[in-house]
Amino acid sequence: MQTLLVNKTDFADVSIVSYDEGELPDGQIRVDIGPFALTANNVTYMVTGDQIGYWSVFDPMAYDLTKDKAQGRMPVWGYGVVRDSNYPGIEVGRKMYGFFPIAKSMDMQPGRLSDHGFTDIAAHRSGLHGLYSGYSFTDADPSYAKHVDLQPVLRPLFTTSYLIDDFLADEDFFGAEQVVLLSASSKTALGTAYCLKASGSRPVVGLTSAGNKAFVEGTGFYNETFDYDSITDMNPDVKTVVVDMSGNMGVIRTLEDHFEENLTYICRVGMSHWQEAAKVPPKRTATPTAFFFAPDRAKKRIADWGQAGFAENLGRRWMPFLDSAKDWMHVENAQGIEAVLENYKALLNGQSGPDKGYLFTL
Ligand SMILES: NC(=O)c1ccc[n+]([C@@H]2O[C@H](COP(=O)([O-])OP(=O)(O)OC[C@H]3O[C@@H](n4cnc5c(N)ncnc54)[C@H](OP(=O)(O)O)[C@@H]3O)[C@@H](O)[C@H]2O)c1
């Protein structure tokens, strides 16, 4: 069996290691992983790996993989199928959706079993946000039945998109007249633009690389699109809230200088331009800003609306967005670690193309 280990301080430095599964312990299940998706979000998991705890989702010491604590396993979203079970209540063949390492298989210690899924209660996951240790049975939720290939690519990102729209509306858009989305070609930004446009509350402006501008315009989700070199073409008199998926501090500084006091809030969501993130220190302006952590917002809304209410509200936007994806995204399926590595390297350098979704099985 194989798994991928990444150097935590140099993501291009990877090793493929083999492991022996050994005997499945009592109370555990053994799951075959795949297909799983790879997007820029997975790179951000590594950038914030120590801060948020993503490096401890999967124990790198499991199966005696490595004694080198400098290496870790990047989490990906995808499907898994139970191959062996020593846990009464979860039978062989059951299919689930959740967080996995890039590996052929994984042993899990289920707990909190319900009709809908379970939690992996392994000790090394105890400090993590609950959302990252939960697994859903796909046959228990009809929303998994549609566009099976698109789900691992878009589902975790769209949940964030929906929650950003909900958050901005809840805050009355921080008094802004328009919303500007950075890394507008990213799937998380596309979902956010889709939700904002569907609710019709504020015009949505996309900001992207020159090479991705035509793609962004083609989706029809944005009222206007600019590239990073044309920020000064935007009307500076319009009160603006920025949703930043890029983490590019150079772009943020230009926006601050351009909009001045009309920049009412910066919602920091991601770091797709992760190589740029640390280059320019943030400017100390008066613009209010905060990091948006989707699992915390989801927790609040589940408390407000109940689990079923949350699923219903999210589903109202999710299903039509999922249907729209065939018009702007093509999913490619690939098998084997070499295919993963090739795509992973392109992903690190922002070369995997916004119009594609990638699924892998080892
Ligand atoms: N806070 C949260 O809870 C949360 C949840 C979900 C996602 N996110 C964040 O949202 C961001 C987008 O994630 P995604 O999975 O939706 O991305 P994606 O679809 O894979 O994004 C691809 C786009 O990101 C930009 N990009 C990616 N890598 C780059 C690189 N190395 N250099 C320059 N540009 C690069 C490019 O957009 P442009 O040319 O348009 O800039 C590219 O078209 C990520 O940073 C992710 O962490 C945050």
Short mmCIF file of C-alpha atoms and ligand atoms in Angstrom, two decimals:
data_model
loop_
_atom_site.label_atom_id
_atom_site.label_comp_id
_atom_site.label_asym_id
_atom_site.label_seq_id
_atom_site.Cartn_x
_atom_site.Cartn_y
_atom_site.Cartn_z
CA MET A 1 0.00 0.00 0.00
CA GLN A 2 1.20 3.54 -0.72
CA THR A 3 0.72 6.98 0.77
CA LEU A 4 2.08 10.47 0.06
CA LEU A 5 4.11 12.38 2.63
CA VAL A 6 4.92 16.08 2.25
CA ASN A 7 7.72 18.09 3.83
CA LYS A 8 5.84 20.58 6.03
CA THR A 9 8.21 23.45 5.20
CA ASP A 10 8.84 22.65 1.51
CA PHE A 11 5.66 21.35 -0.14
CA ALA A 12 7.48 20.44 -3.37
CA ASP A 13 9.52 17.90 -1.40
CA VAL A 14 7.34 14.79 -1.34
CA SER A 15 7.91 11.10 -0.77
CA ILE A 16 5.82 8.11 -1.65
CA VAL A 17 6.08 5.52 1.09
CA SER A 18 4.79 1.98 1.32
CA TYR A 19 3.08 0.65 4.39
CA ASP A 20 1.85 -2.66 5.67
CA GLU A 21 -1.74 -2.61 6.80
CA GLY A 22 -1.34 -5.26 9.47
CA GLU A 23 -4.33 -6.70 11.31
CA LEU A 24 -7.39 -4.53 11.74
CA PRO A 25 -7.78 -3.77 15.48
CA ASP A 26 -11.04 -4.45 17.29
CA GLY A 27 -13.55 -1.61 17.09
CA GLN A 28 -12.06 -0.24 13.85
CA ILE A 29 -12.94 -0.18 10.15
CA ARG A 30 -10.59 -0.33 7.15
CA VAL A 31 -11.60 1.95 4.31
CA ASP A 32 -10.44 2.01 0.69
CA ILE A 33 -9.97 5.65 -0.30
CA GLY A 34 -11.16 7.26 -3.52
CA PRO A 35 -11.92 8.99 -5.65
CA PHE A 36 -10.70 12.13 -3.91
CA ALA A 37 -10.27 15.67 -5.25
CA LEU A 38 -7.35 18.11 -5.30
CA THR A 39 -7.80 21.91 -5.43
CA ALA A 40 -5.92 24.98 -4.13
CA ASN A 41 -7.83 24.55 -0.86
CA ASN A 42 -5.72 21.48 -0.08
CA VAL A 43 -2.54 23.55 -0.45
CA THR A 44 -3.96 26.09 2.03
CA TYR A 45 -4.52 23.22 4.46
CA MET A 46 -0.75 22.76 4.43
CA VAL A 47 0.03 26.50 4.68
CA THR A 48 -2.16 26.69 7.81
CA GLY A 49 -1.33 23.13 8.89
CA ASP A 50 0.25 24.03 12.25
CA GLN A 51 -2.06 26.95 12.97
CA ILE A 52 -5.38 25.13 12.41
CA GLY A 53 -4.17 21.58 13.03
CA TYR A 54 -4.48 19.96 9.58
CA TRP A 55 -1.15 18.15 10.02
CA SER A 56 -2.60 16.17 12.88
CA VAL A 57 -5.73 14.93 11.07
CA PHE A 58 -3.88 11.81 9.97
CA ASP A 59 -1.25 10.38 12.21
CA PRO A 60 1.97 10.22 10.13
CA MET A 61 3.24 7.63 12.58
CA ALA A 62 0.35 5.30 11.65
CA TYR A 63 1.53 2.02 10.13
CA ASP A 64 5.02 3.12 11.23
CA LEU A 65 5.16 5.27 8.09
CA THR A 66 7.94 7.57 9.15
CA LYS A 67 9.85 8.67 12.18
CA ASP A 68 10.42 12.04 10.56
CA LYS A 69 8.18 14.66 12.16
CA ALA A 70 9.12 17.13 9.40
CA GLN A 71 6.71 15.24 7.12
CA GLY A 72 2.95 15.22 7.18
CA ARG A 73 -0.10 14.09 5.22
CA MET A 74 -2.20 16.67 3.39
CA PRO A 75 -5.96 16.13 3.82
CA VAL A 76 -8.22 15.76 0.78
CA TRP A 77 -12.00 15.43 0.45
CA GLY A 78 -13.43 12.35 -1.15
CA TYR A 79 -15.19 9.02 -0.92
CA GLY A 80 -14.26 5.88 0.94
CA VAL A 81 -15.67 2.35 0.95
CA VAL A 82 -15.46 -0.01 3.93
CA ARG A 83 -13.33 -3.04 2.98
CA ASP A 84 -13.12 -4.64 6.43
CA SER A 85 -15.05 -3.98 9.61
CA ASN A 86 -14.52 -4.84 13.27
CA TYR A 87 -17.10 -2.27 14.29
CA PRO A 88 -20.66 -3.54 14.71
CA GLY A 89 -23.09 -1.27 12.86
CA ILE A 90 -20.81 -0.33 9.95
CA GLU A 91 -20.80 -3.07 7.37
CA VAL A 92 -18.39 -3.90 4.55
CA GLY A 93 -19.28 -2.04 1.32
CA ARG A 94 -20.75 1.04 3.03
CA LYS A 95 -19.76 4.20 1.16
CA MET A 96 -18.88 7.45 2.94
CA TYR A 97 -17.75 10.99 2.19
CA GLY A 98 -15.21 12.90 4.26
CA PHE A 99 -11.60 13.85 4.93
CA PHE A 100 -8.86 11.41 3.86
CA PRO A 101 -5.09 11.27 3.38
CA ILE A 102 -3.65 10.63 -0.07
CA ALA A 103 -3.35 6.90 0.43
CA LYS A 104 -4.75 3.61 -0.72
CA SER A 105 -6.51 2.93 2.58
CA MET A 106 -7.08 4.14 6.10
CA ASP A 107 -8.11 2.56 9.40
CA MET A 108 -10.65 4.48 11.47
CA GLN A 109 -12.01 4.21 14.98
CA PRO A 110 -15.72 5.02 14.63
CA GLY A 111 -17.80 6.59 17.39
CA ARG A 112 -21.04 8.62 17.63
CA LEU A 113 -22.63 6.38 14.99
CA SER A 114 -25.98 7.61 13.64
CA ASP A 115 -28.15 6.82 10.60
CA HIS A 116 -26.27 9.58 8.74
CA GLY A 117 -22.64 8.81 9.57
CA PHE A 118 -20.04 8.64 12.32
CA THR A 119 -17.01 10.40 13.81
CA ASP A 120 -13.46 9.06 13.73
CA ILE A 121 -12.66 9.30 17.45
CA ALA A 122 -8.95 8.40 17.12
CA ALA A 123 -7.01 10.26 19.83
CA HIS A 124 -4.81 12.29 17.45
CA ARG A 125 -7.95 13.92 15.96
CA SER A 126 -9.47 15.02 19.27
CA GLY A 127 -8.25 18.64 19.10
CA LEU A 128 -9.69 19.25 15.63
CA HIS A 129 -12.90 20.96 14.63
CA GLY A 130 -15.66 18.29 14.64
CA LEU A 131 -16.47 18.88 10.98
CA TYR A 132 -13.09 17.43 9.99
CA SER A 133 -13.61 14.12 11.82
CA GLY A 134 -17.17 13.49 10.61
CA TYR A 135 -18.00 11.00 7.83
CA SER A 136 -21.37 10.93 6.05
CA PHE A 137 -22.92 7.75 4.63
CA THR A 138 -23.69 8.71 1.05
CA ASP A 139 -26.72 6.40 0.87
CA ALA A 140 -28.32 8.26 3.80
CA ASP A 141 -28.40 11.64 2.04
CA PRO A 142 -30.16 11.96 -1.34
CA SER A 143 -28.04 15.01 -2.23
CA TYR A 144 -25.06 12.68 -2.87
CA ALA A 145 -26.93 10.84 -5.62
CA LYS A 146 -26.53 13.59 -8.23
CA HIS A 147 -23.31 14.42 -10.12
CA VAL A 148 -21.29 11.89 -8.11
CA ASP A 149 -18.03 12.99 -9.80
CA LEU A 150 -18.52 16.68 -9.08
CA GLN A 151 -19.28 16.29 -5.39
CA PRO A 152 -15.76 15.70 -3.95
CA VAL A 153 -14.44 18.67 -5.98
CA LEU A 154 -17.17 21.20 -5.22
CA ARG A 155 -19.04 20.12 -2.09
CA PRO A 156 -16.58 21.29 0.62
CA LEU A 157 -15.85 24.52 -1.25
CA PHE A 158 -19.46 25.40 -1.96
CA THR A 159 -20.41 25.00 1.70
CA THR A 160 -17.88 27.79 2.39
CA SER A 161 -19.27 29.86 -0.52
CA TYR A 162 -22.79 29.58 0.84
CA LEU A 163 -21.66 30.51 4.35
CA ILE A 164 -19.75 33.61 3.12
CA ASP A 165 -22.88 34.86 1.34
CA ASP A 166 -24.91 34.17 4.48
CA PHE A 167 -22.34 35.96 6.68
CA LEU A 168 -22.17 39.07 4.47
CA ALA A 169 -25.97 39.33 4.26
CA ASP A 170 -26.19 38.90 8.04
CA GLU A 171 -23.75 41.81 8.45
CA ASP A 172 -25.65 43.95 5.91
CA PHE A 173 -22.54 43.76 3.71
CA PHE A 174 -20.68 46.00 6.17
CA GLY A 175 -22.43 48.96 4.58
CA ALA A 176 -20.94 48.22 1.14
CA GLU A 177 -22.65 48.70 -2.22
CA GLN A 178 -20.66 45.95 -3.99
CA VAL A 179 -18.71 42.79 -3.24
CA VAL A 180 -15.27 42.23 -4.80
CA LEU A 181 -14.06 38.60 -4.87
CA LEU A 182 -10.32 37.88 -5.19
CA SER A 183 -9.09 34.76 -6.99
CA ALA A 184 -12.41 35.01 -8.77
CA SER A 185 -11.65 31.92 -10.86
CA SER A 186 -11.35 29.66 -7.79
CA LYS A 187 -14.21 27.27 -7.18
CA THR A 188 -14.87 28.79 -3.75
CA ALA A 189 -15.14 32.27 -5.29
CA LEU A 190 -17.35 31.01 -8.14
CA GLY A 191 -19.74 29.47 -5.61
CA THR A 192 -19.78 32.69 -3.60
CA ALA A 193 -20.47 34.78 -6.71
CA TYR A 194 -23.23 32.34 -7.66
CA CYS A 195 -24.92 32.73 -4.24
CA LEU A 196 -24.54 36.52 -4.22
CA LYS A 197 -25.98 36.81 -7.71
CA ALA A 198 -28.83 34.44 -6.87
CA SER A 199 -29.82 36.53 -3.85
CA GLY A 200 -29.43 39.71 -5.94
CA SER A 201 -28.44 41.79 -2.95
CA ARG A 202 -25.25 43.46 -4.21
CA PRO A 203 -23.35 43.55 -7.53
CA VAL A 204 -20.46 41.06 -7.58
CA VAL A 205 -17.09 41.99 -9.06
CA GLY A 206 -14.45 39.37 -9.83
CA LEU A 207 -10.73 40.04 -9.61
CA THR A 208 -8.49 37.44 -11.24
CA SER A 209 -5.26 36.82 -13.22
CA ALA A 210 -5.21 38.15 -16.78
CA GLY A 211 -5.04 34.56 -18.08
CA ASN A 212 -8.20 33.51 -16.20
CA LYS A 213 -10.31 36.59 -16.99
CA ALA A 214 -12.07 35.15 -20.06
CA PHE A 215 -12.97 31.99 -18.11
CA VAL A 216 -14.38 34.04 -15.21
CA GLU A 217 -16.46 36.20 -17.57
CA GLY A 218 -17.73 33.08 -19.32
CA THR A 219 -19.29 31.68 -16.15
CA GLY A 220 -21.76 34.59 -16.03
CA PHE A 221 -21.60 34.63 -12.22
CA TYR A 222 -20.05 38.10 -11.94
CA ASN A 223 -21.49 41.49 -12.88
CA GLU A 224 -17.99 42.72 -13.79
CA THR A 225 -14.49 41.24 -13.99
CA PHE A 226 -11.07 42.89 -13.70
CA ASP A 227 -7.56 41.49 -13.71
CA TYR A 228 -5.03 42.21 -10.96
CA ASP A 229 -3.26 44.81 -13.11
CA SER A 230 -6.48 46.79 -13.70
CA ILE A 231 -7.56 47.40 -10.10
CA THR A 232 -7.30 51.17 -10.62
CA ASP A 233 -9.92 50.93 -13.41
CA MET A 234 -12.55 50.16 -10.77
CA ASN A 235 -14.71 53.04 -9.54
CA PRO A 236 -13.13 54.05 -6.19
CA ASP A 237 -16.27 55.90 -5.06
CA VAL A 238 -18.30 52.70 -4.56
CA LYS A 239 -18.36 51.37 -1.00
CA THR A 240 -16.80 47.93 -1.28
CA VAL A 241 -16.45 44.77 0.78
CA VAL A 242 -13.61 42.46 -0.29
CA VAL A 243 -13.69 38.66 0.00
CA ASP A 244 -10.11 37.46 -0.31
CA MET A 245 -9.45 33.90 -1.50
CA SER A 246 -5.94 34.84 -2.68
CA GLY A 247 -4.02 35.94 0.43
CA ASN A 248 -1.99 38.15 -1.90
CA MET A 249 -0.99 41.09 0.28
CA GLY A 250 0.26 43.09 -2.72
CA VAL A 251 -3.25 43.00 -4.21
CA ILE A 252 -4.81 43.89 -0.84
CA ARG A 253 -2.52 46.92 -0.50
CA THR A 254 -3.46 48.15 -3.97
CA LEU A 255 -7.16 47.78 -3.11
CA GLU A 256 -6.66 49.66 0.17
CA ASP A 257 -4.86 52.50 -1.61
CA HIS A 258 -7.48 52.62 -4.37
CA PHE A 259 -10.70 52.48 -2.34
CA GLU A 260 -9.36 54.18 0.81
CA GLU A 261 -12.24 54.74 3.28
CA ASN A 262 -14.73 53.17 0.82
CA LEU A 263 -13.22 49.77 1.60
CA THR A 264 -15.56 48.78 4.42
CA TYR A 265 -14.37 45.25 5.28
CA ILE A 266 -11.90 42.55 4.19
CA CYS A 267 -13.13 38.99 4.68
CA ARG A 268 -10.00 36.81 4.64
CA VAL A 269 -10.96 33.38 3.34
CA GLY A 270 -7.97 31.79 1.64
CA MET A 271 -4.44 31.86 0.34
CA SER A 272 -4.53 30.48 -3.19
CA HIS A 273 -1.54 32.79 -3.99
CA TRP A 274 0.29 31.12 -1.12
CA GLN A 275 3.76 31.92 -2.48
CA GLU A 276 2.87 35.65 -2.34
CA ALA A 277 1.21 35.61 1.08
CA ALA A 278 4.29 36.26 3.20
CA LYS A 279 6.08 38.60 0.77
CA VAL A 280 4.47 41.93 1.66
CA PRO A 281 3.52 42.54 5.28
CA PRO A 282 -0.10 43.64 5.74
CA LYS A 283 -0.55 47.39 5.83
CA ARG A 284 -1.97 48.65 9.12
CA THR A 285 -5.07 50.44 7.86
CA ALA A 286 -8.33 51.10 9.61
CA THR A 287 -10.22 48.65 7.37
CA PRO A 288 -11.85 46.03 9.61
CA THR A 289 -10.79 42.52 8.70
CA ALA A 290 -11.11 38.99 10.07
CA PHE A 291 -10.34 35.44 9.01
CA PHE A 292 -13.44 33.54 7.89
CA PHE A 293 -13.36 29.96 9.16
CA ALA A 294 -16.23 28.10 7.48
CA PRO A 295 -16.54 25.32 10.13
CA ASP A 296 -17.20 27.96 12.84
CA ARG A 297 -19.86 29.67 10.74
CA ALA A 298 -21.44 26.28 9.94
CA LYS A 299 -21.53 25.46 13.67
CA LYS A 300 -23.33 28.75 14.37
CA ARG A 301 -25.91 28.16 11.63
CA ILE A 302 -26.51 24.54 12.68
CA ALA A 303 -27.17 25.87 16.21
CA ASP A 304 -29.53 28.56 14.78
CA TRP A 305 -31.41 26.44 12.23
CA GLY A 306 -30.86 22.84 13.38
CA GLN A 307 -29.01 20.23 11.27
CA ALA A 308 -32.02 19.65 8.98
CA GLY A 309 -32.69 23.37 8.51
CA PHE A 310 -29.05 23.99 7.66
CA ALA A 311 -29.04 21.13 5.11
CA GLU A 312 -32.26 22.44 3.56
CA ASN A 313 -31.05 26.06 3.23
CA LEU A 314 -27.66 24.99 1.86
CA GLY A 315 -29.30 22.49 -0.52
CA ARG A 316 -31.47 25.22 -2.07
CA ARG A 317 -28.35 26.88 -3.47
CA TRP A 318 -26.12 23.78 -3.78
CA MET A 319 -28.29 21.79 -6.17
CA PRO A 320 -28.61 24.47 -8.89
CA PHE A 321 -24.92 25.37 -8.54
CA LEU A 322 -24.01 21.71 -8.94
CA ASP A 323 -26.20 21.55 -12.06
CA SER A 324 -24.45 24.62 -13.47
CA ALA A 325 -20.96 23.08 -13.13
CA LYS A 326 -21.25 21.06 -16.35
CA ASP A 327 -21.21 24.38 -18.23
CA TRP A 328 -17.90 25.60 -16.76
CA MET A 329 -16.01 22.63 -15.31
CA HIS A 330 -14.79 19.37 -16.76
CA VAL A 331 -13.90 16.56 -14.35
CA GLU A 332 -10.87 14.39 -15.12
CA ASN A 333 -10.48 11.03 -13.40
CA ALA A 334 -7.03 9.51 -12.99
CA GLN A 335 -5.55 6.47 -11.30
CA GLY A 336 -2.25 5.98 -9.48
CA ILE A 337 0.26 7.95 -7.48
CA GLU A 338 2.15 9.25 -10.55
CA ALA A 339 -1.01 11.02 -11.80
CA VAL A 340 -1.52 12.52 -8.35
CA LEU A 341 2.08 13.79 -8.22
CA GLU A 342 1.87 15.39 -11.65
CA ASN A 343 -1.32 17.25 -10.71
CA TYR A 344 -0.04 18.13 -7.23
CA LYS A 345 2.99 19.92 -8.71
CA ALA A 346 0.80 21.86 -11.16
CA LEU A 347 -1.52 22.74 -8.30
CA LEU A 348 1.33 24.13 -6.18
CA ASN A 349 2.24 26.48 -9.02
CA GLY A 350 -1.33 27.50 -9.89
CA GLN A 351 -1.23 25.70 -13.23
CA SER A 352 -4.05 23.20 -12.93
CA GLY A 353 -6.64 25.33 -14.73
CA PRO A 354 -9.84 26.80 -13.24
CA ASP A 355 -12.10 24.99 -15.71
CA LYS A 356 -11.05 21.53 -14.50
CA GLY A 357 -11.76 19.36 -11.48
CA TYR A 358 -9.46 16.44 -10.71
CA LEU A 359 -10.35 13.13 -9.09
CA PHE A 360 -7.87 10.44 -8.11
CA THR A 361 -7.75 6.90 -6.80
CA LEU A 362 -4.45 5.22 -5.98
N1 LIG B 1 -11.55 29.78 5.18
C1 LIG B 1 -12.19 28.69 4.80
O1 LIG B 1 -12.94 28.11 5.59
C2 LIG B 1 -12.03 28.16 3.39
C3 LIG B 1 -12.83 27.11 2.92
C4 LIG B 1 -12.73 26.70 1.57
C5 LIG B 1 -11.78 27.31 0.76
N2 LIG B 1 -10.99 28.29 1.26
C6 LIG B 1 -9.95 28.92 0.43
O2 LIG B 1 -10.38 29.39 -0.83
C7 LIG B 1 -9.25 29.42 -1.72
C8 LIG B 1 -9.66 28.85 -3.07
O3 LIG B 1 -9.72 27.44 -2.98
P1 LIG B 1 -10.30 26.52 -4.16
O4 LIG B 1 -10.07 25.12 -3.75
O5 LIG B 1 -11.65 27.01 -4.50
O6 LIG B 1 -9.28 26.89 -5.32
P2 LIG B 1 -9.19 26.44 -6.87
O7 LIG B 1 -10.52 26.33 -7.46
O8 LIG B 1 -8.25 25.30 -6.99
O9 LIG B 1 -8.49 27.79 -7.34
C9 LIG B 1 -7.80 27.92 -8.49
C10 LIG B 1 -7.46 29.40 -8.65
O10 LIG B 1 -6.70 29.91 -7.54
C11 LIG B 1 -5.65 30.75 -8.02
N3 LIG B 1 -4.40 30.03 -7.77
C12 LIG B 1 -4.29 28.75 -7.34
N4 LIG B 1 -3.01 28.43 -7.11
C13 LIG B 1 -2.29 29.52 -7.38
C14 LIG B 1 -0.90 29.80 -7.35
N5 LIG B 1 0.00 28.90 -6.94
N6 LIG B 1 -0.50 31.02 -7.75
C15 LIG B 1 -1.40 31.94 -8.14
N7 LIG B 1 -2.74 31.71 -8.18
C16 LIG B 1 -3.17 30.52 -7.81
C17 LIG B 1 -5.98 31.01 -9.46
O11 LIG B 1 -7.00 32.02 -9.44
P3 LIG B 1 -6.87 33.55 -9.87
O12 LIG B 1 -6.08 33.59 -11.12
O13 LIG B 1 -8.33 33.93 -10.08
O14 LIG B 1 -6.26 34.27 -8.70
C18 LIG B 1 -6.60 29.67 -9.85
O15 LIG B 1 -7.39 29.74 -11.01
C19 LIG B 1 -8.14 28.59 -1.08
O16 LIG B 1 -7.11 29.42 -0.58
C20 LIG B 1 -8.87 27.91 0.07
O17 LIG B 1 -8.08 27.63 1.17
C21 LIG B 1 -11.08 28.71 2.55
#
